[in-house]
PDB file of C-alpha atoms in Angstrom:
ATOM      1  CA  MET A  15      86.998 101.829 131.310  1.00 76.00           C
ATOM      2  CA  SER A  16      89.676 101.033 128.806  1.00 83.00           C
ATOM      3  CA  SER A  17      93.450 101.134 129.575  1.00 93.00           C
ATOM      4  CA  ILE A  18      96.681 100.785 127.868  1.00 95.00           C
ATOM      5  CA  ASP A  19      98.488  97.622 128.918  1.00 95.00           C
ATOM      6  CA  GLU A  20     102.272  98.706 128.948  1.00 94.00           C
ATOM      7  CA  THR A  21     103.445  95.175 129.022  1.00 95.00           C
ATOM      8  CA  LYS A  22     102.246  94.635 125.393  1.00 96.00           C
ATOM      9  CA  GLN A  23     104.087  96.146 122.454  1.00 95.00           C
ATOM     10  CA  PHE A  24     102.237  98.664 119.907  1.00 96.00           C
ATOM     11  CA  VAL A  25     101.402  97.063 116.392  1.00 97.00           C
ATOM     12  CA  PRO A  26     101.359  99.797 113.840  1.00 97.00           C
ATOM     13  CA  LEU A  27      98.494  99.249 111.303  1.00 98.00           C
ATOM     14  CA  ASN A  28      98.523 100.235 107.652  1.00 98.00           C
ATOM     15  CA  ILE A  29      95.592 102.907 107.604  1.00 98.00           C
ATOM     16  CA  ALA A  30      94.203 104.418 104.360  1.00 98.00           C
ATOM     17  CA  VAL A  31      92.293 107.721 104.539  1.00 98.00           C
ATOM     18  CA  LEU A  32      89.786 108.670 101.820  1.00 98.00           C
ATOM     19  CA  THR A  33      88.149 112.221 101.622  1.00 98.00           C
ATOM     20  CA  VAL A  34      84.666 112.320  99.800  1.00 98.00           C
ATOM     21  CA  SER A  35      84.514 115.934  98.426  1.00 96.00           C
ATOM     22  CA  ASP A  36      83.450 117.928  95.018  1.00 93.00           C
ATOM     23  CA  THR A  37      85.426 120.652  96.207  1.00 93.00           C
ATOM     24  CA  ARG A  38      88.640 119.524  98.275  1.00 91.00           C
ATOM     25  CA  SER A  39      91.913 118.685  96.970  1.00 91.00           C
ATOM     26  CA  LEU A  40      94.865 117.450  98.905  1.00 91.00           C
ATOM     27  CA  ALA A  41      96.240 120.751  99.426  1.00 92.00           C
ATOM     28  CA  ASP A  42      93.062 121.934 101.379  1.00 95.00           C
ATOM     29  CA  ASP A  43      91.637 118.975 102.809  1.00 96.00           C
ATOM     30  CA  LYS A  44      91.882 119.629 106.378  1.00 97.00           C
ATOM     31  CA  SER A  45      89.603 116.529 107.480  1.00 98.00           C
ATOM     32  CA  GLY A  46      91.947 114.198 105.943  1.00 98.00           C
ATOM     33  CA  ALA A  47      95.059 115.862 106.757  1.00 98.00           C
ATOM     34  CA  THR A  48      93.640 115.648 110.611  1.00 98.00           C
ATOM     35  CA  LEU A  49      93.235 111.844 110.338  1.00 98.00           C
ATOM     36  CA  ALA A  50      96.511 111.465 108.465  1.00 98.00           C
ATOM     37  CA  ASP A  51      98.337 113.310 111.326  1.00 98.00           C
ATOM     38  CA  ARG A  52      96.747 111.665 114.210  1.00 98.00           C
ATOM     39  CA  LEU A  53      97.247 108.092 112.747  1.00 98.00           C
ATOM     40  CA  THR A  54     100.896 108.679 111.985  1.00 98.00           C
ATOM     41  CA  ALA A  55     101.497 110.548 115.143  1.00 98.00           C
ATOM     42  CA  ALA A  56     100.132 107.432 117.155  1.00 98.00           C
ATOM     43  CA  GLY A  57     102.677 105.278 115.373  1.00 98.00           C
ATOM     44  CA  HIS A  58     100.333 103.704 112.610  1.00 98.00           C
ATOM     45  CA  HIS A  59     101.258 104.000 108.729  1.00 98.00           C
ATOM     46  CA  LEU A  60      99.115 105.946 106.121  1.00 98.00           C
ATOM     47  CA  ALA A  61      98.843 103.424 103.731  1.00 98.00           C
ATOM     48  CA  ALA A  62      97.121 105.770 101.059  1.00 98.00           C
ATOM     49  CA  ARG A  63      95.325 108.945 100.773  1.00 98.00           C
ATOM     50  CA  GLU A  64      92.812 109.807  98.150  1.00 98.00           C
ATOM     51  CA  ILE A  65      90.117 112.316  97.367  1.00 97.00           C
ATOM     52  CA  ALA A  66      86.958 111.021  95.513  1.00 97.00           C
ATOM     53  CA  VAL A  67      84.135 113.069  94.319  1.00 97.00           C
ATOM     54  CA  ASP A  68      80.389 112.572  95.977  1.00 96.00           C
ATOM     55  CA  ASP A  69      79.597 109.645  93.609  1.00 97.00           C
ATOM     56  CA  VAL A  70      78.608 106.107  94.680  1.00 98.00           C
ATOM     57  CA  ASP A  71      80.734 104.346  91.939  1.00 98.00           C
ATOM     58  CA  ALA A  72      83.827 106.735  92.298  1.00 98.00           C
ATOM     59  CA  ILE A  73      83.787 106.048  96.282  1.00 98.00           C
ATOM     60  CA  ARG A  74      83.501 102.192  95.609  1.00 98.00           C
ATOM     61  CA  VAL A  75      86.310 101.889  93.211  1.00 98.00           C
ATOM     62  CA  ILE A  76      88.741 103.125  95.867  1.00 98.00           C
ATOM     63  CA  ILE A  77      87.002 101.393  98.616  1.00 98.00           C
ATOM     64  CA  LYS A  78      87.106  97.877  96.892  1.00 98.00           C
ATOM     65  CA  ARG A  79      90.745  98.548  95.654  1.00 98.00           C
ATOM     66  CA  TRP A  80      91.800  99.137  99.461  1.00 98.00           C
ATOM     67  CA  ILE A  81      89.732  96.149 100.862  1.00 97.00           C
ATOM     68  CA  ALA A  82      91.480  93.892  98.250  1.00 97.00           C
ATOM     69  CA  ASP A  83      94.849  95.405  99.370  1.00 97.00           C
ATOM     70  CA  ALA A  84      96.658  92.792 101.787  1.00 94.00           C
ATOM     71  CA  ASN A  85      98.495  96.094 102.884  1.00 95.00           C
ATOM     72  CA  VAL A  86      95.626  97.934 104.030  1.00 98.00           C
ATOM     73  CA  ASP A  87      94.405  97.314 107.488  1.00 97.00           C
ATOM     74  CA  ALA A  88      91.679  99.934 107.942  1.00 98.00           C
ATOM     75  CA  ILE A  89      90.206 102.559 105.750  1.00 98.00           C
ATOM     76  CA  ILE A  90      88.847 105.672 107.316  1.00 98.00           C
ATOM     77  CA  THR A  91      86.612 108.073 105.040  1.00 98.00           C
ATOM     78  CA  THR A  92      85.618 111.639 105.854  1.00 98.00           C
ATOM     79  CA  GLY A  93      82.846 113.407 104.151  1.00 97.00           C
ATOM     80  CA  GLY A  94      79.595 112.482 102.412  1.00 96.00           C
ATOM     81  CA  THR A  95      77.713 111.219 105.409  1.00 97.00           C
ATOM     82  CA  GLY A  96      75.146 113.988 105.657  1.00 96.00           C
ATOM     83  CA  PHE A  97      71.330 114.288 104.308  1.00 96.00           C
ATOM     84  CA  THR A  98      71.970 116.513 101.262  1.00 94.00           C
ATOM     85  CA  GLY A  99      71.704 114.774  97.827  1.00 93.00           C
ATOM     86  CA  ARG A 100      75.607 114.803  97.209  1.00 94.00           C
ATOM     87  CA  ASP A 101      76.028 112.684 100.584  1.00 96.00           C
ATOM     88  CA  VAL A 102      76.123 109.316  99.409  1.00 98.00           C
ATOM     89  CA  THR A 103      79.278 107.570 101.408  1.00 98.00           C
ATOM     90  CA  PRO A 104      77.054 105.406 103.482  1.00 98.00           C
ATOM     91  CA  GLU A 105      75.400 104.442 100.296  1.00 98.00           C
ATOM     92  CA  ALA A 106      78.423 103.701  98.696  1.00 98.00           C
ATOM     93  CA  VAL A 107      80.312 101.945 101.340  1.00 98.00           C
ATOM     94  CA  GLU A 108      77.499  99.873 103.763  1.00 98.00           C
ATOM     95  CA  PRO A 109      76.545  97.545 100.999  1.00 98.00           C
ATOM     96  CA  LEU A 110      80.294  96.168 100.928  1.00 98.00           C
ATOM     97  CA  PHE A 111      80.196  95.281 104.626  1.00 97.00           C
ATOM     98  CA  GLU A 112      80.147  91.799 105.374  1.00 95.00           C
ATOM     99  CA  LYS A 113      79.493  92.881 109.213  1.00 95.00           C
ATOM    100  CA  ARG A 114      78.317  96.349 110.340  1.00 97.00           C
ATOM    101  CA  MET A 115      79.658  97.743 113.448  1.00 97.00           C
ATOM    102  CA  ASP A 116      76.686  99.570 114.880  1.00 96.00           C
ATOM    103  CA  GLY A 117      78.309 100.371 118.140  1.00 97.00           C
ATOM    104  CA  PHE A 118      80.846 102.771 116.511  1.00 98.00           C
ATOM    105  CA  SER A 119      77.712 104.828 115.448  1.00 97.00           C
ATOM    106  CA  ILE A 120      76.501 104.776 118.626  1.00 97.00           C
ATOM    107  CA  ALA A 121      79.609 105.866 120.138  1.00 98.00           C
ATOM    108  CA  PHE A 122      80.305 108.739 117.868  1.00 98.00           C
ATOM    109  CA  HIS A 123      77.166 110.047 118.366  1.00 97.00           C
ATOM    110  CA  MET A 124      77.583 109.970 122.174  1.00 97.00           C
ATOM    111  CA  LEU A 125      80.899 111.707 121.961  1.00 97.00           C
ATOM    112  CA  SER A 126      79.570 114.157 119.085  1.00 96.00           C
ATOM    113  CA  HIS A 127      76.202 114.837 121.288  1.00 96.00           C
ATOM    114  CA  ALA A 128      78.593 116.269 124.186  1.00 96.00           C
ATOM    115  CA  LYS A 129      80.392 118.474 121.750  1.00 94.00           C
ATOM    116  CA  ILE A 130      77.690 119.991 119.349  1.00 95.00           C
ATOM    117  CA  GLY A 131      74.407 118.761 120.871  1.00 95.00           C
ATOM    118  CA  THR A 132      71.430 117.661 119.082  1.00 96.00           C
ATOM    119  CA  SER A 133      73.336 118.566 115.708  1.00 95.00           C
ATOM    120  CA  THR A 134      74.955 115.067 115.749  1.00 95.00           C
ATOM    121  CA  VAL A 135      71.748 113.772 114.305  1.00 95.00           C
ATOM    122  CA  GLN A 136      72.837 115.335 110.911  1.00 94.00           C
ATOM    123  CA  SER A 137      75.514 112.659 110.406  1.00 96.00           C
ATOM    124  CA  ARG A 138      75.071 109.160 109.611  1.00 97.00           C
ATOM    125  CA  ALA A 139      78.483 107.883 110.585  1.00 98.00           C
ATOM    126  CA  THR A 140      78.971 104.307 109.926  1.00 98.00           C
ATOM    127  CA  ALA A 141      81.426 101.360 110.077  1.00 98.00           C
ATOM    128  CA  GLY A 142      81.865  97.903 109.257  1.00 98.00           C
ATOM    129  CA  VAL A 143      84.169  95.049 108.310  1.00 97.00           C
ATOM    130  CA  ALA A 144      84.646  94.097 104.719  1.00 97.00           C
ATOM    131  CA  GLY A 145      87.325  91.637 103.332  1.00 94.00           C
ATOM    132  CA  ALA A 146      89.016  91.655 106.757  1.00 94.00           C
ATOM    133  CA  THR A 147      89.395  95.113 106.513  1.00 97.00           C
ATOM    134  CA  PHE A 148      87.871  97.651 108.968  1.00 98.00           C
ATOM    135  CA  ILE A 149      86.220 100.632 107.553  1.00 98.00           C
ATOM    136  CA  PHE A 150      84.862 103.690 109.325  1.00 98.00           C
ATOM    137  CA  CYS A 151      83.199 106.378 107.575  1.00 98.00           C
ATOM    138  CA  LEU A 152      83.051 110.050 109.383  1.00 98.00           C
ATOM    139  CA  PRO A 153      81.329 113.395 108.843  1.00 98.00           C
ATOM    140  CA  GLY A 154      83.571 115.831 106.883  1.00 96.00           C
ATOM    141  CA  SER A 155      84.649 118.090 109.571  1.00 96.00           C
ATOM    142  CA  PRO A 156      88.045 118.153 111.130  1.00 97.00           C
ATOM    143  CA  GLY A 157      86.453 118.446 114.518  1.00 96.00           C
ATOM    144  CA  ALA A 158      84.046 115.453 113.883  1.00 97.00           C
ATOM    145  CA  CYS A 159      87.364 113.636 112.535  1.00 98.00           C
ATOM    146  CA  ARG A 160      89.377 114.593 115.865  1.00 98.00           C
ATOM    147  CA  ASP A 161      86.546 113.460 118.003  1.00 97.00           C
ATOM    148  CA  ALA A 162      86.277 110.076 116.389  1.00 98.00           C
ATOM    149  CA  TRP A 163      90.205 109.379 116.164  1.00 98.00           C
ATOM    150  CA  ASP A 164      90.628 110.748 119.936  1.00 98.00           C
ATOM    151  CA  GLY A 165      87.648 109.217 121.223  1.00 97.00           C
ATOM    152  CA  ILE A 166      87.057 105.903 119.692  1.00 98.00           C
ATOM    153  CA  LEU A 167      89.865 104.925 116.837  1.00 98.00           C
ATOM    154  CA  ALA A 168      93.050 105.652 118.834  1.00 98.00           C
ATOM    155  CA  ALA A 169      92.114 103.375 121.471  1.00 98.00           C
ATOM    156  CA  GLN A 170      90.587 100.522 119.333  1.00 98.00           C
ATOM    157  CA  LEU A 171      93.201 100.575 116.883  1.00 98.00           C
ATOM    158  CA  ASP A 172      95.889 100.145 119.680  1.00 98.00           C
ATOM    159  CA  TYR A 173      96.461  96.645 120.443  1.00 97.00           C
ATOM    160  CA  ARG A 174      97.680  97.491 123.891  1.00 97.00           C
ATOM    161  CA  THR A 175      94.154  98.664 124.886  1.00 97.00           C
ATOM    162  CA  ARG A 176      92.406  96.749 127.172  1.00 96.00           C
ATOM    163  CA  PRO A 177      89.851  94.798 127.826  1.00 96.00           C
ATOM    164  CA  CYS A 178      89.778  94.623 124.166  1.00 95.00           C
ATOM    165  CA  ASN A 179      90.563  96.158 120.892  1.00 97.00           C
ATOM    166  CA  PHE A 180      90.417  95.532 117.010  1.00 97.00           C
ATOM    167  CA  VAL A 181      93.879  94.747 116.437  1.00 96.00           C
ATOM    168  CA  GLU A 182      93.743  91.452 118.617  1.00 95.00           C
ATOM    169  CA  ILE A 183      90.798  90.058 116.413  1.00 95.00           C
ATOM    170  CA  MET A 184      92.221  91.021 112.831  1.00 94.00           C
ATOM    171  CA  PRO A 185      93.716  87.505 112.398  1.00 91.00           C
ATOM    172  CA  ARG A 186      89.982  86.056 112.776  1.00 91.00           C
ATOM    173  CA  LEU A 187      88.142  88.554 110.573  1.00 89.00           C
ATOM    174  CA  ASP A 188      88.360  86.388 107.773  1.00 85.00           C
ATOM    175  CA  GLU A 189      88.470  82.734 109.618  1.00 82.00           C
ATOM    176  CA  HIS A 190      84.860  82.071 107.816  1.00 74.00           C
ATOM    177  CA  LEU A 191      86.563  82.423 104.348  1.00 69.00           C
ATOM    178  CA  ARG A 192      89.445  79.900 105.384  1.00 66.00           C
ATOM    179  CA  ARG A 193      87.398  77.409 107.075  1.00 54.00           C
ATOM    180  CA  PRO A 194      86.817  74.398 104.889  1.00 57.00           C
ATOM    181  CA  LYS A 195      83.046  72.841 104.808  1.00 50.00           C
ATOM    182  CA  ALA A 196      82.349  70.419 107.004  1.00 49.00           C
ATOM    183  CA  LYS A 197      81.794  67.172 105.262  1.00 52.00           C
ATOM    184  CA  GLY A 198      78.187  66.232 104.319  1.00 49.00           C
ATOM    185  CA  ALA A 199      77.222  70.189 104.568  1.00 46.00           C
ATOM    186  CA  SER A 200      74.939  71.681 101.776  1.00 48.00           C
ATOM    187  CA  ALA A 201      74.990  75.079 100.234  1.00 45.00           C
TER     188      ALA A 201
END
């Protein structure tokens, strides 16, 4: 079981929230608001919050901009993870991943199954790392966003969580980009 090490200081992250929807605006975006409220209540900073239509290119433009922004440590999307024709968030985001985080999807589905049973299989929640930025793609319901934040992300985005957390490995996410090639190495 994880626990909080009270001897360590909390490290606030800059987290961007993207709602993927053809029908929502910031005024009626309950899922994005749920995430923004929870992350700021935890002590993190809301780096940005936007809405994109269910379109691969529209989603990628925003995600790529945030990946390139040194002031964004993590991105959370909500919406577009289902199976309808307009649900394209995984198709837009997964090709950007340098590393997939398969354990996130497994943990999310375990939590979700406990709440909504087999209906959890209708979500393609996914996560990964791109450009030293963590990216988490959640379903478009406030309940799913609450479950993912409360059950996974709040702890993993808290430097004090033991035995391990995402924050402590952040300085090493792009080490492969900083490391010079060994002499004599090809390619």
